[in-house]
Amino acid sequence: MANFRLHCRLFSLAVFLFLFSFSLSFSHSQYDDDESDQNSPISRFQHYLRIKTAHPDPDYASAVSFLESQALEIGLHTKILEFVPGKPLLLVTWNGLNPSLPSILLNSHMDSVPAEPSKWLYPPFSAVRTSDGKIFARGSQDDKCIAIQYLEAIRNLRSRNFVPDRTIHISYVPDEEIGGFDGAAKFVLSKEFKELNVGFMMDEGQASPGDEFRVFYADRSPWGLIIRAEGTPGHGSRMYDNSAMENLMKSVEIISKFRESQFDMVKAGEAANSEVISVNPVFVNAGIPSPTGFVMNMQPSEAEAGFDLRIPPTADPDAIRRRIVEEWAPARRNLTSQIIEKGPIRDYLGRPLLTMTNDSNPWWSVFKTAISDAGGKLSRPEILASTTDARFMRQLAIPVLGFSPMSNTPILLHEHNEFLKDTVFLRGIKIYESIISALSSFVADASLHPTKKMGLVIAGPPETYHSVAADQNSQALLKHFQRILAIHNKPQSSGGLQWLALRRMKQKGFAAECEKLRENGEL
Ligand SMILES: *[C@@H]1O[C@H](CO)[C@@H](O)[C@H](O)[C@H]1NC(C)=O
Ligand SMILES: *[C@@H]1O[C@H](CO)[C@@H](O)[C@H](O)[C@H]1NC(C)=O
């Protein structure tokens, strides 16, 4: 009996130890799963997320040091620029075969907005991955994801021996979240930037709750507007015309009507929030202070109000300036106005700061095709409601698209519990592989000899090259190429050479078509 009891005890002890060790290993896998695989894109993403780059005291040194070590490990070149002490900018470069072609610049800011840890499910810099794959961290969407995705995409392309025609640069910039004035704004004015000879740039975008990826072709320009009123002072009991407060209130009424007309367009579905001019009151300043508050029986001689304005590139800034002077703050009402322009509103040629998203912009077609080649869908191009560093590059008339490949993801930038799912992050790497290979292989450039435009080495008379070079669409290209083959009565010994040349175009759909041709013995 006693023996039996002892066995029972031993057995339950064993069960207990078994369960205990199981629970230990379970908790281990729940919290430290990534320790087991230090060498994965996810663990590198988590490492970067754990670097505290939130304002007001972003740790740029650690961010630069980590990103640089990653770039060097992949075999890329790096350079650290410092336009303002303590605010470094890391430039990463993958040299292309043809350095004379304008380069591709991929941009990402290293800083993030602050987070209030008490409002978060997990500490904002822990980068905890939950069992359903959500990686929680400040900056996971805005925009540390693209920072790592750029590098991981290049890592994969290099491991497949892909060679870019155009040089690809990545810029990791400081201070975007506080206006970019010590970061991107100084960068674009530097000789180092000029030397990059940037032809096309990609910058951050935003998450999309639906299946489609969002893409942004412009930002709205922020203006601060201060309206000051003067008027006759008087006793609080007197009714008279033209007091400062009356003049200011009249101004506020007119501005409110304008605001309503813009907002009505949004409510009626005629325009997106980011496509109208927004104007919102942000401060009112008036009254004569007293030890207990304000003097209540005096009508003051001065009053002012401040507004936040956001101007889409489709609006005419001069017309808004006229409207402010003539309607919102007319001198006849003893009103004056002051506009504080926070960033450029026109490019150096005086054109609106926007990137074309139609056939007039060949980069757009290359980008769009690259997304569909990777199995992605794009929603209608949008204007971003807020601002990014892209405006500084658009000011130099460089085409820039804002894009962060996050579909089926709630928009959580600057919010509590910002997260990105691991699967979404990993798919984004594939998307960038497609984008980077397509952009870096796109060599149609009017300044070049037609044979080099598509990176093709075709055996045949030069007059046939022009039609090939003029078309960037892969299906059309294929037809052109077939026509050339027909003209030449099928290739002789040059077939292998042509095949190699086609492979260099690295367009997935096209390569697959060529594969078929080759199988049929047509190539
Ligand atoms: C503007 O100020 C002038 C000079 O103080 C005054 O005579 C006039 O009545 C004021 N007009 C209005 C509309 O406030
Ligand atoms: C592209 O869009 C711009 C602006 O909407 C327009 O002016 C231009 O004609 C368009 N170009 C093409 C080729 O569609």
Coordinates of C-alpha atoms and ligand atoms in Angstrom, one line a residue:
M1 CA 0.0 0.0 0.0
A2 CA 2.7 2.4 1.1
N3 CA 4.8 1.3 -1.8
F4 CA 1.8 2.0 -4.1
R5 CA 1.4 5.5 -2.5
L6 CA 5.1 6.2 -3.0
H7 CA 4.7 5.2 -6.7
C8 CA 1.7 7.5 -6.9
R9 CA 3.7 10.4 -5.5
L10 CA 6.6 9.7 -7.8
F11 CA 4.3 9.5 -10.7
S12 CA 2.6 12.8 -9.9
L13 CA 6.0 14.4 -9.3
A14 CA 7.0 13.3 -12.7
V15 CA 3.8 14.6 -14.2
F16 CA 4.3 17.9 -12.4
L17 CA 7.9 18.2 -13.6
F18 CA 6.8 17.3 -17.1
L19 CA 4.1 19.9 -17.1
F20 CA 6.4 22.4 -15.4
S21 CA 9.1 22.0 -18.0
F22 CA 6.4 22.1 -20.7
S23 CA 5.1 25.4 -19.4
L24 CA 8.7 26.7 -19.2
S25 CA 9.4 25.8 -22.7
F26 CA 6.0 27.2 -23.8
S27 CA 6.7 30.5 -22.2
H28 CA 10.1 30.4 -23.6
S29 CA 8.7 30.0 -27.1
Q30 CA 6.1 32.7 -26.6
Y31 CA 8.5 35.4 -25.5
D32 CA 11.9 34.4 -27.0
D33 CA 10.9 32.7 -30.2
D34 CA 13.1 35.0 -32.1
E35 CA 16.2 34.3 -30.1
S36 CA 16.2 30.9 -31.7
D37 CA 16.5 32.5 -35.1
Q38 CA 18.7 35.6 -34.9
N39 CA 19.3 35.3 -38.5
S40 CA 15.9 36.0 -39.9
P41 CA 14.3 39.2 -41.5
I42 CA 11.9 39.3 -38.6
S43 CA 14.6 39.2 -35.9
R44 CA 16.4 42.0 -37.7
F45 CA 13.2 44.0 -37.9
Q46 CA 12.7 43.5 -34.2
H47 CA 16.3 44.5 -33.5
Y48 CA 15.8 47.8 -35.3
L49 CA 12.4 48.3 -33.6
R50 CA 14.1 48.0 -30.2
I51 CA 16.4 50.9 -30.8
K52 CA 14.7 53.9 -29.1
T53 CA 14.5 56.5 -31.9
A54 CA 11.5 58.3 -30.5
H55 CA 11.5 62.0 -30.0
P56 CA 12.5 64.0 -28.0
D57 CA 15.7 62.1 -27.7
P58 CA 16.1 59.7 -30.6
D59 CA 19.1 57.4 -30.4
Y60 CA 20.4 58.0 -34.0
A61 CA 23.8 56.6 -33.2
S62 CA 22.5 53.1 -32.5
A63 CA 20.2 53.2 -35.4
V64 CA 22.9 54.2 -37.8
S65 CA 25.3 51.7 -36.4
F66 CA 22.8 48.8 -36.7
L67 CA 21.7 49.7 -40.3
E68 CA 25.3 50.2 -41.4
S69 CA 26.3 46.8 -40.0
Q70 CA 23.4 45.3 -42.0
A71 CA 24.3 47.1 -45.2
L72 CA 28.0 46.0 -44.9
E73 CA 27.0 42.4 -44.2
I74 CA 25.0 42.4 -47.4
G75 CA 28.0 43.9 -49.3
L76 CA 26.8 47.4 -49.9
H77 CA 28.7 50.7 -49.5
T78 CA 27.9 53.1 -46.7
K79 CA 28.6 56.7 -45.9
I80 CA 27.6 58.8 -42.9
L81 CA 26.7 62.4 -43.5
E82 CA 26.1 64.9 -40.6
F83 CA 24.6 68.2 -41.6
V84 CA 23.7 69.1 -38.0
P85 CA 25.8 67.7 -35.1
G86 CA 24.2 64.7 -33.5
K87 CA 21.8 64.2 -36.4
P88 CA 23.5 61.7 -38.7
L89 CA 22.2 60.5 -42.1
L90 CA 23.2 57.1 -43.4
L91 CA 23.6 56.6 -47.1
V92 CA 23.7 53.1 -48.4
T93 CA 24.7 52.4 -52.0
W94 CA 24.4 49.4 -54.4
N95 CA 26.4 50.3 -57.5
G96 CA 24.7 49.6 -60.8
L97 CA 26.3 48.4 -64.1
N98 CA 25.6 51.8 -65.7
P99 CA 26.6 54.6 -63.2
S100 CA 25.8 57.2 -65.8
L101 CA 22.1 56.5 -65.5
P102 CA 20.1 58.5 -62.9
S103 CA 19.9 56.5 -59.7
I104 CA 17.0 55.2 -57.6
L105 CA 16.7 56.6 -54.1
L106 CA 14.8 54.7 -51.4
N107 CA 14.2 56.9 -48.3
S108 CA 13.3 56.1 -44.7
H109 CA 13.4 58.2 -41.6
M110 CA 15.0 56.8 -38.5
D111 CA 13.0 58.8 -35.9
S112 CA 9.6 58.1 -34.6
V113 CA 7.0 60.0 -32.6
P114 CA 6.9 59.4 -28.8
A115 CA 4.8 56.7 -27.2
E116 CA 3.0 56.6 -23.8
P117 CA 4.0 53.1 -22.4
S118 CA 1.1 53.1 -20.0
K119 CA -1.4 53.1 -22.8
W120 CA 0.2 50.1 -24.6
L121 CA -0.4 46.4 -24.3
Y122 CA 3.3 45.8 -24.6
P123 CA 6.2 48.2 -24.0
P124 CA 6.5 50.3 -27.2
F125 CA 10.1 49.3 -27.7
S126 CA 9.9 45.6 -26.9
A127 CA 8.9 44.6 -30.4
V128 CA 6.9 41.7 -28.9
R129 CA 5.5 39.3 -31.5
T130 CA 2.2 37.7 -30.3
S131 CA 1.2 34.2 -31.3
D132 CA -1.0 35.7 -34.1
G133 CA 2.1 37.3 -35.6
K134 CA 1.6 40.9 -34.6
I135 CA 4.8 42.8 -33.9
F136 CA 4.1 45.6 -31.5
A137 CA 6.4 48.6 -31.5
R138 CA 6.4 52.4 -32.0
G139 CA 7.7 52.8 -35.6
S140 CA 6.6 49.3 -36.8
Q141 CA 4.4 51.1 -39.4
D142 CA 6.0 54.5 -39.5
D143 CA 8.4 53.7 -40.9
K144 CA 10.9 51.2 -39.6
C145 CA 9.3 48.4 -41.7
I146 CA 10.4 49.9 -45.0
A147 CA 13.9 50.6 -43.6
I148 CA 14.5 46.9 -43.1
Q149 CA 12.4 45.7 -46.1
Y150 CA 14.7 47.7 -48.5
L151 CA 17.7 45.9 -47.1
E152 CA 16.1 42.5 -47.0
A153 CA 14.9 42.9 -50.6
I154 CA 18.4 43.8 -51.7
R155 CA 19.9 40.9 -49.7
N156 CA 17.6 38.5 -51.6
L157 CA 18.3 40.0 -55.0
R158 CA 22.0 39.8 -54.4
S159 CA 21.8 36.2 -53.3
R160 CA 20.1 35.5 -56.6
N161 CA 23.0 37.3 -58.4
F162 CA 20.8 40.0 -59.6
V163 CA 22.8 42.9 -61.0
P164 CA 21.1 46.3 -61.2
D165 CA 21.7 48.6 -64.2
R166 CA 21.0 51.7 -62.2
T167 CA 22.7 52.5 -59.0
I168 CA 20.4 52.1 -55.9
H169 CA 20.8 54.3 -52.9
I170 CA 19.0 54.1 -49.5
S171 CA 18.9 57.2 -47.3
Y172 CA 18.2 56.8 -43.6
V173 CA 17.4 60.3 -42.5
P174 CA 16.9 62.0 -39.1
D175 CA 14.1 64.3 -37.9
E176 CA 11.3 63.6 -40.4
E177 CA 8.7 63.6 -37.6
I178 CA 9.7 67.1 -36.5
G179 CA 9.7 68.6 -40.0
G180 CA 12.8 67.3 -41.6
F181 CA 14.6 70.6 -41.6
D182 CA 17.8 69.2 -40.1
G183 CA 17.4 66.0 -42.2
A184 CA 16.0 65.7 -45.7
A185 CA 15.8 69.5 -46.2
K186 CA 19.6 69.9 -45.7
F187 CA 20.3 66.7 -47.5
V188 CA 18.7 67.8 -50.8
L189 CA 20.8 71.0 -50.7
S190 CA 24.1 69.2 -50.3
K191 CA 26.7 68.4 -52.9
E192 CA 26.5 64.7 -51.8
F193 CA 22.8 64.7 -52.9
K194 CA 23.6 66.3 -56.2
E195 CA 26.2 63.7 -56.9
L196 CA 23.7 60.9 -56.4
N197 CA 22.0 62.1 -59.6
V198 CA 18.6 60.8 -58.4
G199 CA 16.1 60.0 -61.2
F200 CA 13.3 58.5 -59.1
M201 CA 12.7 58.2 -55.4
M202 CA 10.4 56.1 -53.1
D203 CA 9.4 57.3 -49.7
E204 CA 7.1 56.1 -46.9
G205 CA 3.3 55.7 -47.5
Q206 CA 0.6 54.4 -45.2
A207 CA -1.1 51.2 -44.2
S208 CA -4.2 50.1 -46.1
P209 CA -7.1 48.3 -44.2
G210 CA -8.1 46.6 -47.5
D211 CA -6.5 44.2 -50.0
E212 CA -4.9 47.0 -52.1
F213 CA -1.7 48.9 -51.4
R214 CA -2.0 52.6 -51.2
V215 CA 0.3 54.9 -53.1
F216 CA 0.8 58.7 -52.7
Y217 CA 1.8 61.1 -55.4
A218 CA 1.8 64.3 -53.3
D219 CA 1.6 65.8 -49.9
R220 CA -0.4 68.7 -48.7
S221 CA 1.7 71.7 -47.8
P222 CA 1.2 73.0 -44.2
W223 CA 0.7 76.7 -43.6
G224 CA 0.2 78.5 -40.3
L225 CA -2.1 81.5 -40.5
I226 CA -2.4 84.2 -37.9
I227 CA -5.1 86.8 -38.2
R228 CA -4.7 89.9 -36.0
A229 CA -7.6 92.4 -35.4
E230 CA -7.4 95.9 -34.1
G231 CA -10.4 98.0 -33.1
T232 CA -11.6 100.7 -30.9
P233 CA -11.4 99.8 -27.2
G234 CA -14.4 100.6 -24.9
H235 CA -16.3 99.9 -21.8
G236 CA -17.8 96.4 -21.6
S237 CA -21.3 97.9 -21.3
R238 CA -21.2 99.9 -24.6
M239 CA -22.6 98.8 -27.9
Y240 CA -20.5 100.2 -30.8
D241 CA -19.2 99.1 -34.1
N242 CA -15.7 97.9 -35.1
S243 CA -14.2 96.6 -31.9
A244 CA -11.2 94.3 -32.3
M245 CA -13.3 91.3 -31.1
E246 CA -16.1 92.1 -33.6
N247 CA -13.6 92.3 -36.4
L248 CA -11.9 89.1 -35.5
M249 CA -15.3 87.3 -35.1
K250 CA -16.3 88.4 -38.6
S251 CA -13.1 87.0 -39.9
V252 CA -13.7 83.7 -38.1
E253 CA -17.2 83.5 -39.5
I254 CA -16.0 83.9 -43.1
I255 CA -13.2 81.3 -42.6
S256 CA -15.7 78.9 -41.0
K257 CA -18.0 79.2 -44.1
F258 CA -15.0 78.4 -46.3
R259 CA -14.1 75.4 -44.1
E260 CA -17.7 74.1 -44.3
S261 CA -17.7 74.4 -48.1
Q262 CA -14.5 72.3 -48.3
F263 CA -15.7 69.8 -45.7
D264 CA -19.1 69.5 -47.6
M265 CA -17.2 68.2 -50.7
V266 CA -15.6 65.5 -48.5
K267 CA -18.9 64.6 -46.9
A268 CA -20.6 64.4 -50.3
G269 CA -17.9 62.0 -51.4
E270 CA -16.7 64.4 -54.2
A271 CA -13.2 64.7 -52.8
A272 CA -11.0 62.9 -50.3
N273 CA -10.0 64.6 -47.1
S274 CA -6.5 65.2 -48.5
E275 CA -7.8 66.7 -51.8
V276 CA -9.4 69.8 -50.2
I277 CA -8.0 72.8 -48.4
S278 CA -8.4 72.2 -44.7
V279 CA -8.5 75.1 -42.3
N280 CA -8.9 74.6 -38.6
P281 CA -8.7 77.1 -35.8
V282 CA -5.9 76.3 -33.3
F283 CA -5.7 79.3 -31.0
V284 CA -7.5 82.5 -30.0
N285 CA -5.7 85.2 -28.1
A286 CA -7.5 88.2 -26.7
G287 CA -8.6 90.0 -23.5
I288 CA -6.9 92.1 -20.9
P289 CA -5.4 89.9 -18.2
S290 CA -6.2 90.5 -14.5
P291 CA -5.0 88.8 -11.4
T292 CA -8.1 86.6 -11.4
G293 CA -8.4 86.0 -15.2
F294 CA -9.5 88.7 -17.5
V295 CA -10.8 92.2 -17.1
M296 CA -14.5 91.6 -17.8
N297 CA -15.8 95.1 -18.4
M298 CA -13.3 96.1 -21.1
Q299 CA -13.5 95.5 -24.8
P300 CA -9.9 95.0 -25.9
S301 CA -8.2 96.9 -28.7
E302 CA -6.4 93.8 -30.1
A303 CA -7.3 90.2 -30.7
E304 CA -5.8 87.4 -32.8
A305 CA -6.5 83.8 -33.9
G306 CA -4.4 81.1 -35.4
F307 CA -5.3 78.5 -38.0
D308 CA -3.7 75.3 -39.4
L309 CA -4.1 75.2 -43.2
R310 CA -3.2 72.3 -45.5
I311 CA -2.9 73.1 -49.2
P312 CA -3.2 70.3 -51.7
P313 CA -0.9 70.7 -54.8
T314 CA -4.0 71.0 -57.0
A315 CA -4.9 74.3 -55.3
D316 CA -3.5 77.6 -56.4
P317 CA -1.5 79.0 -53.5
D318 CA -1.7 82.5 -55.0
A319 CA -5.5 82.3 -55.1
I320 CA -5.5 81.3 -51.4
R321 CA -3.2 84.2 -50.5
R322 CA -5.5 86.6 -52.3
R323 CA -8.5 85.1 -50.6
I324 CA -6.9 85.6 -47.2
V325 CA -6.0 89.2 -47.8
E326 CA -9.3 90.2 -49.5
E327 CA -11.9 88.1 -47.7
W328 CA -10.5 86.6 -44.5
A329 CA -8.4 89.5 -43.2
P330 CA -9.4 92.7 -45.2
A331 CA -7.6 95.8 -44.2
R332 CA -10.8 97.8 -44.3
R333 CA -11.8 95.7 -41.2
N334 CA -8.5 96.6 -39.6
L335 CA -7.4 93.0 -39.9
T336 CA -3.9 91.8 -40.9
S337 CA -2.7 88.3 -41.7
Q338 CA 0.6 86.4 -41.5
I339 CA 1.2 83.2 -43.3
I340 CA 3.9 80.8 -42.0
E341 CA 4.8 78.5 -44.9
K342 CA 6.2 75.3 -43.4
G343 CA 8.0 73.9 -46.4
P344 CA 7.9 74.3 -50.2
I345 CA 4.7 74.5 -52.2
R346 CA 6.1 74.7 -55.7
D347 CA 9.1 73.0 -57.4
Y348 CA 12.1 75.0 -58.5
L349 CA 10.4 75.5 -61.9
G350 CA 7.3 76.9 -60.3
R351 CA 5.2 73.7 -60.8
P352 CA 2.9 72.1 -58.2
L353 CA 4.7 69.6 -56.0
L354 CA 3.2 66.4 -57.4
T355 CA 4.4 63.3 -59.2
M356 CA 2.4 62.3 -62.3
T357 CA 0.7 58.9 -62.0
N358 CA -0.1 58.5 -65.7
D359 CA 1.7 57.6 -68.9
S360 CA 3.5 60.9 -68.9
N361 CA 5.7 59.5 -66.1
P362 CA 7.5 56.3 -67.2
W363 CA 8.5 55.5 -63.6
W364 CA 4.9 55.2 -62.8
S365 CA 4.4 52.4 -65.3
V366 CA 7.4 50.6 -64.2
F367 CA 6.3 50.8 -60.5
K368 CA 2.7 49.8 -61.3
T369 CA 3.9 46.8 -63.4
A370 CA 6.3 45.7 -60.6
I371 CA 3.5 45.7 -58.1
S372 CA 1.2 43.5 -60.3
D373 CA 4.1 41.2 -61.2
A374 CA 4.5 40.6 -57.5
G375 CA 0.8 39.7 -57.2
G376 CA -0.2 43.0 -55.6
K377 CA -3.0 45.5 -56.3
L378 CA -2.8 49.3 -56.1
S379 CA -5.7 51.5 -55.1
R380 CA -6.3 54.9 -56.7
P381 CA -3.2 57.1 -56.2
E382 CA -3.8 59.6 -53.3
I383 CA -2.6 62.8 -51.9
L384 CA -1.2 62.3 -48.4
A385 CA -3.2 64.4 -45.8
S386 CA -0.1 65.2 -43.9
T387 CA 3.5 65.8 -45.0
T388 CA 6.7 63.7 -45.5
D389 CA 10.2 64.3 -46.6
A390 CA 9.1 63.6 -50.2
R391 CA 8.3 67.3 -50.6
F392 CA 11.9 68.3 -50.4
M393 CA 12.8 66.0 -53.3
R394 CA 9.7 66.9 -55.3
Q395 CA 10.9 70.5 -55.0
L396 CA 13.9 69.5 -57.1
A397 CA 11.4 68.1 -59.6
I398 CA 12.4 64.5 -58.7
P399 CA 9.4 62.1 -59.1
V400 CA 8.6 60.6 -55.8
L401 CA 6.0 58.0 -54.8
G402 CA 5.0 57.4 -51.2
F403 CA 4.6 53.7 -50.6
S404 CA 4.7 51.3 -47.6
P405 CA 3.5 47.8 -48.6
M406 CA 1.0 47.2 -45.8
S407 CA -2.3 45.8 -46.9
N408 CA -5.0 44.4 -44.6
T409 CA -3.5 46.4 -41.8
P410 CA -5.2 49.0 -39.6
I411 CA -3.7 52.5 -39.9
L412 CA -1.9 53.0 -36.6
L413 CA 0.8 55.5 -37.2
H414 CA 1.3 57.8 -34.2
E415 CA -1.4 55.7 -32.3
H416 CA -1.1 53.5 -29.2
N417 CA -0.3 49.8 -29.9
E418 CA 1.1 50.4 -33.3
F419 CA 1.8 47.0 -34.8
L420 CA 2.6 45.2 -38.1
K421 CA 1.9 41.5 -38.8
D422 CA 4.9 39.4 -39.6
T423 CA 3.3 38.0 -42.7
V424 CA 2.6 41.5 -44.0
F425 CA 6.2 42.5 -43.3
L426 CA 7.6 39.5 -45.1
R427 CA 5.3 40.0 -48.1
G428 CA 6.5 43.6 -48.3
I429 CA 10.1 42.3 -48.9
K430 CA 8.9 40.3 -51.9
I431 CA 7.1 43.4 -53.2
Y432 CA 10.3 45.5 -52.9
E433 CA 12.3 42.8 -54.6
S434 CA 10.0 43.3 -57.6
I435 CA 10.0 47.1 -57.4
I436 CA 13.8 47.4 -56.9
S437 CA 14.6 45.0 -59.7
A438 CA 12.2 46.7 -62.1
L439 CA 13.3 50.2 -61.3
S440 CA 17.0 49.4 -61.4
S441 CA 16.6 47.6 -64.8
F442 CA 14.5 50.4 -66.3
V443 CA 16.9 52.0 -68.7
A444 CA 14.7 53.8 -71.2
D445 CA 16.2 57.2 -71.2
A446 CA 16.1 59.6 -74.1
S447 CA 19.6 60.7 -73.6
L448 CA 21.0 57.3 -74.3
H449 CA 21.7 55.4 -77.5
P450 CA 18.6 53.4 -78.4
T451 CA 20.3 50.1 -78.1
K452 CA 21.2 50.8 -74.5
K453 CA 17.7 52.0 -73.6
M454 CA 16.4 48.6 -72.7
G455 CA 19.7 47.1 -71.8
L456 CA 19.3 44.9 -74.8
V457 CA 22.1 43.5 -77.0
I458 CA 20.2 42.6 -80.1
A459 CA 21.8 41.3 -83.2
G460 CA 20.0 43.1 -86.0
P461 CA 19.9 46.4 -87.9
P462 CA 19.7 49.5 -85.6
E463 CA 16.5 50.8 -87.1
T464 CA 14.6 47.9 -85.4
Y465 CA 16.0 49.0 -82.0
H466 CA 14.0 52.2 -81.9
S467 CA 10.6 50.6 -81.7
V468 CA 11.8 48.3 -79.0
A469 CA 13.3 51.1 -77.0
A470 CA 10.3 53.4 -77.3
D471 CA 8.0 51.0 -75.5
Q472 CA 8.3 50.1 -71.8
N473 CA 5.4 47.7 -71.7
S474 CA 6.7 44.1 -71.5
Q475 CA 3.9 42.6 -73.6
A476 CA 4.5 45.1 -76.3
L477 CA 8.2 44.6 -76.0
L478 CA 7.7 40.9 -76.5
K479 CA 5.8 41.6 -79.7
H480 CA 8.5 43.9 -80.9
F481 CA 11.1 41.3 -80.2
Q482 CA 9.1 38.7 -82.0
R483 CA 8.9 41.0 -85.0
I484 CA 12.6 41.4 -84.9
L485 CA 13.0 37.7 -84.9
A486 CA 10.7 37.5 -87.9
I487 CA 12.6 40.2 -89.7
H488 CA 15.8 38.2 -89.2
N489 CA 14.1 35.0 -90.2
K490 CA 14.7 33.6 -86.8
P491 CA 18.0 34.0 -85.0
Q492 CA 21.0 32.0 -86.1
S493 CA 23.9 31.7 -83.7
S494 CA 22.8 34.9 -81.9
G495 CA 19.9 33.2 -80.2
G496 CA 21.8 32.6 -77.0
L497 CA 23.0 36.2 -76.9
Q498 CA 19.4 37.5 -77.4
W499 CA 18.2 35.3 -74.6
L500 CA 20.9 36.6 -72.3
A501 CA 19.9 40.1 -73.3
L502 CA 16.3 39.5 -72.5
R503 CA 17.1 38.0 -69.2
R504 CA 18.8 41.2 -68.3
M505 CA 15.5 43.0 -68.4
K506 CA 14.5 41.0 -65.3
Q507 CA 10.9 41.6 -65.8
K508 CA 9.1 38.6 -64.4
G509 CA 6.2 38.4 -66.8
F510 CA 8.4 39.0 -69.7
A511 CA 11.0 36.4 -68.6
A512 CA 8.2 33.9 -68.3
E513 CA 7.1 34.7 -71.8
C514 CA 10.6 34.3 -73.1
E515 CA 10.9 31.0 -71.3
K516 CA 7.9 29.8 -73.3
L517 CA 9.5 31.0 -76.5
R518 CA 12.6 29.2 -75.7
E519 CA 10.8 26.0 -74.9
N520 CA 9.2 26.3 -78.4
G521 CA 12.6 26.7 -79.9
E522 CA 11.8 30.2 -81.0
L523 CA 14.6 31.7 -79.1
Ligands
LIG1 C1 -10.2 100.8 -38.4 O1 -9.3 101.6 -37.7 C2 -9.5 103.0 -37.9 C3 -8.5 103.8 -37.1 O2 -8.4 103.4 -35.8 C4 -10.9 103.4 -37.5 O3 -11.2 104.8 -37.7 C5 -11.9 102.6 -38.2 O4 -13.2 102.8 -37.8 C6 -11.6 101.1 -38.1 N1 -12.5 100.3 -38.9 C7 -13.0 99.1 -38.6 C8 -13.9 98.5 -39.6 O5 -12.6 98.6 -37.6
LIG2 C1 -1.2 63.1 -67.0 O1 -1.9 63.9 -66.1 C2 -1.7 65.3 -66.2 C3 -2.3 66.0 -65.0 O2 -3.6 65.5 -64.7 C4 -2.2 65.8 -67.5 O3 -2.0 67.2 -67.6 C5 -1.5 65.0 -68.6 O4 -2.0 65.4 -69.9 C6 -1.6 63.5 -68.4 N1 -0.7 62.9 -69.4 C7 -1.0 61.8 -70.0 C8 -0.1 61.3 -71.0 O5 -2.1 61.1 -69.8

